[in-house]
Amino acid sequence: MVAIPNELIELLSEANHVAVLTGAGISAESGVPTFREAQTGLWSRYDPEQLATPEAFANNPRLVWEWYDWRRQLVSSVEPNTAHYALAEMAARVPKFTLITQNVDGLHQRAGSDGVIELHGNIVRTKCFDCGRIAYNVQELQETSGQVPPRCEYCAGLLRPDVVWFGETLPADALNRAYDASRNCDLFFSIGTSGLVYPAASLPAQALSQNIPTVEVNPQSTPLSGAMTFILAGPAGELLPQLVALAWPHSSQETE
Ligand code: OAD
């Protein structure tokens, strides 16, 4: 069992602004495979890093579209887990809370988190590869045209998921807000992320540059681990509910 340091419990219960960065690991316990773990079944022979690129889409739009269709179905068939709910509860306890995610699965929002900063977009939204307009009637366009992927109503470009692919720029507003929160919070968490993909992986360093204590929640060590103030080396779905219950023992009992 992973011991949660008293110092961390105190810092959390007294914090005025907590910033949290999450990655694929927070959704692992919901049954969503992480990026760098072996894919299963039909898609196991494809490397996500080969499919999640503008070049892959340009070469074979149907293949990339169908991979995202499979991921959309997977995500809609699973539920948020105790880690997602613990963060929604933390947000209700801390005066200011900023949740920054690299995940495109929408599970934080389904667990009740508001104002989530989505650094890598969301797979349920679709936009045009050419003109960038959001498409709201994808199902209808697909059914009436029979085209995979369907085409944009405005410019006839191919439709694609509204996510950030490798080699693409992150949404500037989301990234600026993420940097700002990381440098101005008084406790920073990095949860379920391998810390390999930039610029998201640079957010803990922003907090550390301001002498803000940082916490990593991950059963494995990562390139970020060495710099962290606290390491909770275990599954987020177990550790985050424990941490919330320890930081606000009376409130947790009231809600039971
Ligand atoms: P990764 O798949 O790289 O890393 C997942 C991390 O979660 C690993 O460090 C695991 O050890 C950890 N993990 C697994 N189970 C966990 C659990 N139960 N609790 C806590 N941690 C757990 O996923 P990301 O870091 O999110 O980018 O990947 C970053 C980005 O790379 C993704 O957003 C995506 C990807 O390619 C784009 O699509 C642009």
CSV table of C-alpha atoms and ligand atoms in Angstrom, one decimal:
chain,number,residue,atom,x,y,z
A,1,MET,CA,0.0,0.0,0.0
A,2,VAL,CA,1.3,3.5,-0.9
A,3,ALA,CA,1.6,5.8,2.1
A,4,ILE,CA,0.3,9.3,1.6
A,5,PRO,CA,2.6,11.8,3.3
A,6,ASN,CA,1.0,14.0,6.0
A,7,GLU,CA,2.8,17.0,4.5
A,8,LEU,CA,1.0,16.5,1.2
A,9,ILE,CA,-2.4,16.1,2.9
A,10,GLU,CA,-1.9,19.4,4.7
A,11,LEU,CA,-0.7,21.2,1.5
A,12,LEU,CA,-3.8,20.0,-0.3
A,13,SER,CA,-6.3,20.8,2.4
A,14,GLU,CA,-4.9,24.3,2.7
A,15,ALA,CA,-4.3,25.0,-1.0
A,16,ASN,CA,-6.0,28.0,-2.6
A,17,HIS,CA,-5.3,26.9,-6.2
A,18,VAL,CA,-4.6,23.4,-7.3
A,19,ALA,CA,-3.6,22.6,-10.9
A,20,VAL,CA,-3.8,19.1,-12.3
A,21,LEU,CA,-2.4,17.6,-15.5
A,22,THR,CA,-3.8,14.3,-16.5
A,23,GLY,CA,-2.8,11.7,-19.2
A,24,ALA,CA,-4.1,8.4,-20.5
A,25,GLY,CA,-3.2,6.6,-17.3
A,26,ILE,CA,-6.1,8.2,-15.5
A,27,SER,CA,-8.5,6.5,-17.8
A,28,ALA,CA,-6.7,3.1,-17.7
A,29,GLU,CA,-8.9,1.9,-14.9
A,30,SER,CA,-12.0,2.7,-17.0
A,31,GLY,CA,-10.7,0.3,-19.6
A,32,VAL,CA,-9.3,2.8,-22.1
A,33,PRO,CA,-5.9,1.5,-23.2
A,34,THR,CA,-3.1,4.0,-22.7
A,35,PHE,CA,-1.2,5.3,-25.8
A,36,ARG,CA,2.0,3.4,-25.1
A,37,GLU,CA,0.6,0.1,-24.0
A,38,ALA,CA,-0.1,-2.6,-26.6
A,39,GLN,CA,-3.3,-2.1,-28.5
A,40,THR,CA,-5.7,-5.0,-28.6
A,41,GLY,CA,-7.8,-6.8,-31.2
A,42,LEU,CA,-8.3,-5.4,-34.6
A,43,TRP,CA,-6.0,-2.4,-34.3
A,44,SER,CA,-3.1,-4.1,-32.5
A,45,ARG,CA,-0.9,-4.1,-35.6
A,46,TYR,CA,-1.1,-0.3,-35.9
A,47,ASP,CA,1.0,2.1,-33.8
A,48,PRO,CA,-1.0,5.0,-32.5
A,49,GLU,CA,1.9,7.3,-33.3
A,50,GLN,CA,1.6,6.3,-36.9
A,51,LEU,CA,-2.1,6.8,-37.1
A,52,ALA,CA,-2.4,10.1,-35.2
A,53,THR,CA,-0.7,12.3,-37.8
A,54,PRO,CA,-1.8,14.6,-40.6
A,55,GLU,CA,0.4,12.5,-43.0
A,56,ALA,CA,-1.4,9.3,-42.0
A,57,PHE,CA,-4.7,11.0,-42.6
A,58,ALA,CA,-3.6,12.4,-46.0
A,59,ASN,CA,-2.4,9.0,-47.1
A,60,ASN,CA,-5.3,6.9,-45.9
A,61,PRO,CA,-8.2,9.0,-44.5
A,62,ARG,CA,-10.5,6.1,-44.2
A,63,LEU,CA,-8.1,4.1,-42.1
A,64,VAL,CA,-7.5,7.0,-39.7
A,65,TRP,CA,-11.3,7.8,-39.5
A,66,GLU,CA,-12.1,4.2,-38.8
A,67,TRP,CA,-9.5,4.0,-36.0
A,68,TYR,CA,-11.1,7.1,-34.4
A,69,ASP,CA,-14.6,5.5,-34.9
A,70,TRP,CA,-13.3,2.5,-33.0
A,71,ARG,CA,-11.9,4.7,-30.2
A,72,ARG,CA,-15.1,6.8,-30.0
A,73,GLN,CA,-17.1,3.6,-29.6
A,74,LEU,CA,-14.7,2.3,-27.0
A,75,VAL,CA,-14.9,5.5,-25.0
A,76,SER,CA,-18.7,5.7,-25.2
A,77,SER,CA,-18.9,2.1,-23.8
A,78,VAL,CA,-16.9,2.8,-20.7
A,79,GLU,CA,-17.5,4.9,-17.5
A,80,PRO,CA,-15.4,7.5,-15.6
A,81,ASN,CA,-13.6,5.8,-12.7
A,82,THR,CA,-12.9,6.7,-9.1
A,83,ALA,CA,-9.9,8.9,-10.1
A,84,HIS,CA,-12.1,11.1,-12.4
A,85,TYR,CA,-14.7,11.4,-9.6
A,86,ALA,CA,-12.0,12.2,-7.0
A,87,LEU,CA,-10.8,15.1,-9.1
A,88,ALA,CA,-14.3,16.4,-9.5
A,89,GLU,CA,-14.7,16.2,-5.7
A,90,MET,CA,-11.4,18.0,-5.2
A,91,ALA,CA,-12.6,20.8,-7.4
A,92,ALA,CA,-15.6,21.3,-5.1
A,93,ARG,CA,-13.3,21.5,-2.0
A,94,VAL,CA,-10.5,23.8,-3.3
A,95,PRO,CA,-11.2,27.5,-3.8
A,96,LYS,CA,-9.6,27.5,-7.3
A,97,PHE,CA,-9.0,24.3,-9.3
A,98,THR,CA,-7.6,24.0,-12.8
A,99,LEU,CA,-7.9,20.6,-14.6
A,100,ILE,CA,-5.6,20.3,-17.7
A,101,THR,CA,-5.9,17.1,-19.7
A,102,GLN,CA,-4.1,15.5,-22.6
A,103,ASN,CA,-7.0,13.0,-22.9
A,104,VAL,CA,-9.4,13.3,-25.7
A,105,ASP,CA,-11.9,10.9,-24.1
A,106,GLY,CA,-14.2,13.4,-22.3
A,107,LEU,CA,-14.3,11.2,-19.1
A,108,HIS,CA,-13.4,14.1,-16.8
A,109,GLN,CA,-16.5,16.0,-18.0
A,110,ARG,CA,-18.7,12.9,-17.7
A,111,ALA,CA,-17.5,12.7,-14.0
A,112,GLY,CA,-18.7,16.2,-13.4
A,113,SER,CA,-15.6,18.3,-14.0
A,114,ASP,CA,-16.2,21.8,-15.4
A,115,GLY,CA,-13.9,24.1,-17.4
A,116,VAL,CA,-11.5,21.3,-18.3
A,117,ILE,CA,-8.6,22.6,-20.4
A,118,GLU,CA,-8.3,20.1,-23.3
A,119,LEU,CA,-4.7,20.4,-24.6
A,120,HIS,CA,-5.2,17.7,-27.3
A,121,GLY,CA,-8.9,18.3,-28.3
A,122,ASN,CA,-11.8,15.8,-28.0
A,123,ILE,CA,-12.6,12.8,-30.1
A,124,VAL,CA,-16.4,13.5,-30.1
A,125,ARG,CA,-15.9,16.7,-32.0
A,126,THR,CA,-15.3,16.7,-35.7
A,127,LYS,CA,-13.8,19.4,-37.9
A,128,CYS,CA,-12.9,19.9,-41.5
A,129,PHE,CA,-9.3,19.0,-42.4
A,130,ASP,CA,-9.2,21.9,-44.9
A,131,CYS,CA,-11.3,24.9,-43.5
A,132,GLY,CA,-11.3,23.9,-39.8
A,133,ARG,CA,-15.0,24.4,-39.3
A,134,ILE,CA,-16.7,22.2,-36.7
A,135,ALA,CA,-19.2,19.7,-38.2
A,136,TYR,CA,-22.3,19.2,-36.0
A,137,ASN,CA,-24.2,16.6,-38.2
A,138,VAL,CA,-21.5,14.0,-38.9
A,139,GLN,CA,-23.9,11.0,-38.6
A,140,GLU,CA,-26.3,12.6,-41.1
A,141,LEU,CA,-23.6,13.5,-43.5
A,142,GLN,CA,-22.2,10.0,-43.3
A,143,GLU,CA,-25.5,8.4,-43.8
A,144,THR,CA,-26.7,10.6,-46.7
A,145,SER,CA,-23.4,10.5,-48.6
A,146,GLY,CA,-22.1,7.0,-47.7
A,147,GLN,CA,-18.6,8.5,-47.7
A,148,VAL,CA,-16.0,7.6,-45.1
A,149,PRO,CA,-14.9,10.0,-43.9
A,150,PRO,CA,-17.8,12.3,-44.8
A,151,ARG,CA,-17.0,15.7,-46.4
A,152,CYS,CA,-17.4,19.2,-45.1
A,153,GLU,CA,-20.7,21.0,-46.0
A,154,TYR,CA,-18.9,24.3,-46.6
A,155,CYS,CA,-15.8,23.4,-48.6
A,156,ALA,CA,-16.1,19.7,-49.4
A,157,GLY,CA,-12.9,19.0,-47.5
A,158,LEU,CA,-12.5,15.7,-45.6
A,159,LEU,CA,-13.8,15.7,-42.0
A,160,ARG,CA,-11.5,14.6,-39.2
A,161,PRO,CA,-11.6,14.4,-35.4
A,162,ASP,CA,-11.0,17.7,-33.6
A,163,VAL,CA,-7.8,16.4,-31.9
A,164,VAL,CA,-4.2,17.5,-32.0
A,165,TRP,CA,-2.1,15.1,-34.0
A,166,PHE,CA,1.6,14.6,-33.8
A,167,GLY,CA,3.3,17.5,-35.6
A,168,GLU,CA,0.3,19.8,-35.1
A,169,THR,CA,0.2,22.9,-32.9
A,170,LEU,CA,-1.8,22.8,-29.6
A,171,PRO,CA,-4.7,25.3,-29.3
A,172,ALA,CA,-2.9,28.5,-28.1
A,173,ASP,CA,-5.6,29.6,-25.7
A,174,ALA,CA,-5.7,26.2,-23.9
A,175,LEU,CA,-1.9,26.1,-23.7
A,176,ASN,CA,-1.6,29.6,-22.4
A,177,ARG,CA,-4.2,28.9,-19.7
A,178,ALA,CA,-2.4,25.7,-18.8
A,179,TYR,CA,1.0,27.5,-18.4
A,180,ASP,CA,-0.6,30.3,-16.4
A,181,ALA,CA,-2.3,27.8,-14.0
A,182,SER,CA,0.9,25.8,-13.6
A,183,ARG,CA,2.9,28.9,-12.7
A,184,ASN,CA,0.3,30.4,-10.3
A,185,CYS,CA,-1.1,27.4,-8.4
A,186,ASP,CA,0.1,26.4,-5.0
A,187,LEU,CA,0.1,22.6,-5.6
A,188,PHE,CA,0.6,20.9,-8.9
A,189,PHE,CA,-0.4,17.2,-9.8
A,190,SER,CA,0.8,15.2,-12.8
A,191,ILE,CA,-1.4,12.1,-13.0
A,192,GLY,CA,-1.2,9.1,-15.4
A,193,THR,CA,1.1,10.7,-17.9
A,194,SER,CA,4.4,9.3,-19.3
A,195,GLY,CA,5.8,12.8,-19.6
A,196,LEU,CA,7.1,12.1,-23.0
A,197,VAL,CA,4.9,14.4,-25.2
A,198,TYR,CA,5.7,18.1,-25.2
A,199,PRO,CA,4.6,20.8,-24.6
A,200,ALA,CA,2.3,19.1,-22.0
A,201,ALA,CA,5.3,17.5,-20.4
A,202,SER,CA,6.8,20.9,-19.7
A,203,LEU,CA,4.0,22.0,-17.3
A,204,PRO,CA,5.4,20.4,-14.1
A,205,ALA,CA,8.7,22.2,-14.8
A,206,GLN,CA,6.7,25.5,-14.9
A,207,ALA,CA,5.4,24.8,-11.4
A,208,LEU,CA,8.8,23.8,-10.2
A,209,SER,CA,10.4,27.0,-11.6
A,210,GLN,CA,8.1,28.9,-9.2
A,211,ASN,CA,9.0,26.6,-6.2
A,212,ILE,CA,5.5,25.1,-6.3
A,213,PRO,CA,5.3,21.6,-4.8
A,214,THR,CA,4.5,18.9,-7.4
A,215,VAL,CA,3.0,15.5,-7.0
A,216,GLU,CA,3.2,12.6,-9.5
A,217,VAL,CA,0.6,9.8,-9.4
A,218,ASN,CA,1.7,6.9,-11.5
A,219,PRO,CA,2.5,3.3,-10.8
A,220,GLN,CA,5.6,3.6,-13.0
A,221,SER,CA,8.4,6.1,-12.8
A,222,THR,CA,8.7,8.6,-15.7
A,223,PRO,CA,11.3,11.2,-16.9
A,224,LEU,CA,9.5,13.7,-14.7
A,225,SER,CA,9.7,11.6,-11.5
A,226,GLY,CA,13.2,12.7,-10.4
A,227,ALA,CA,12.1,16.4,-10.2
A,228,MET,CA,8.8,15.8,-8.3
A,229,THR,CA,8.3,16.9,-4.7
A,230,PHE,CA,6.0,13.9,-3.9
A,231,ILE,CA,5.6,10.6,-5.7
A,232,LEU,CA,2.5,8.5,-5.2
A,233,ALA,CA,3.5,5.3,-7.0
A,234,GLY,CA,0.3,3.5,-7.6
A,235,PRO,CA,-3.0,3.5,-9.5
A,236,ALA,CA,-4.8,6.9,-9.6
A,237,GLY,CA,-8.2,5.2,-9.0
A,238,GLU,CA,-7.0,4.0,-5.6
A,239,LEU,CA,-4.8,6.9,-4.5
A,240,LEU,CA,-6.8,9.9,-5.5
A,241,PRO,CA,-10.0,9.0,-3.5
A,242,GLN,CA,-7.7,8.2,-0.5
A,243,LEU,CA,-6.0,11.5,-0.8
A,244,VAL,CA,-9.3,13.4,-1.0
A,245,ALA,CA,-10.7,11.5,2.0
A,246,LEU,CA,-7.6,12.3,4.1
A,247,ALA,CA,-7.5,16.0,3.1
A,248,TRP,CA,-11.2,16.6,3.9
A,249,PRO,CA,-12.2,13.8,6.3
A,250,HIS,CA,-15.3,15.5,7.6
A,251,SER,CA,-16.6,16.5,4.2
A,252,SER,CA,-16.1,13.0,2.9
A,253,GLN,CA,-18.2,11.6,5.7
A,254,GLU,CA,-21.0,14.1,5.1
A,255,THR,CA,-21.3,13.0,1.5
A,256,GLU,CA,-21.4,9.3,2.3
B,1,OAD,P1,0.9,7.3,-22.2
B,1,OAD,O1,0.3,6.1,-22.7
B,1,OAD,O2,2.2,7.8,-22.8
B,1,OAD,O3,1.3,7.1,-20.6
B,1,OAD,C1,0.3,6.7,-19.7
B,1,OAD,C2,0.9,6.7,-18.3
B,1,OAD,O4,-0.1,6.3,-17.4
B,1,OAD,C3,2.1,5.8,-18.1
B,1,OAD,O5,3.2,6.5,-17.5
B,1,OAD,C4,1.6,4.7,-17.1
B,1,OAD,O6,2.6,4.2,-16.2
B,1,OAD,C5,0.5,5.5,-16.4
B,1,OAD,N1,-0.6,4.7,-15.8
B,1,OAD,C6,-1.1,3.5,-16.3
B,1,OAD,N2,-2.1,3.1,-15.5
B,1,OAD,C7,-2.2,4.0,-14.5
B,1,OAD,C8,-3.1,4.2,-13.4
B,1,OAD,N3,-4.0,3.3,-13.1
B,1,OAD,N4,-3.0,5.3,-12.6
B,1,OAD,C9,-2.1,6.2,-12.9
B,1,OAD,N5,-1.2,6.2,-14.0
B,1,OAD,C10,-1.3,5.1,-14.7
B,1,OAD,O7,-0.1,8.5,-22.2
B,1,OAD,P2,0.0,10.1,-22.1
B,1,OAD,O8,1.1,10.5,-21.2
B,1,OAD,O9,-1.3,10.6,-21.9
B,1,OAD,O10,-1.0,12.7,-27.7
B,1,OAD,O11,0.4,10.4,-23.6
B,1,OAD,C11,0.6,11.7,-23.9
B,1,OAD,C12,0.2,12.0,-25.3
B,1,OAD,O12,0.8,11.1,-26.2
B,1,OAD,C13,-1.3,11.7,-25.6
B,1,OAD,O13,-2.1,12.7,-25.2
B,1,OAD,C14,-1.3,11.5,-27.0
B,1,OAD,C15,-0.1,10.5,-27.0
B,1,OAD,O14,0.4,10.1,-28.2
B,1,OAD,C16,-1.6,13.0,-28.8
B,1,OAD,O15,-2.5,12.3,-29.3
B,1,OAD,C17,-1.1,14.3,-29.4
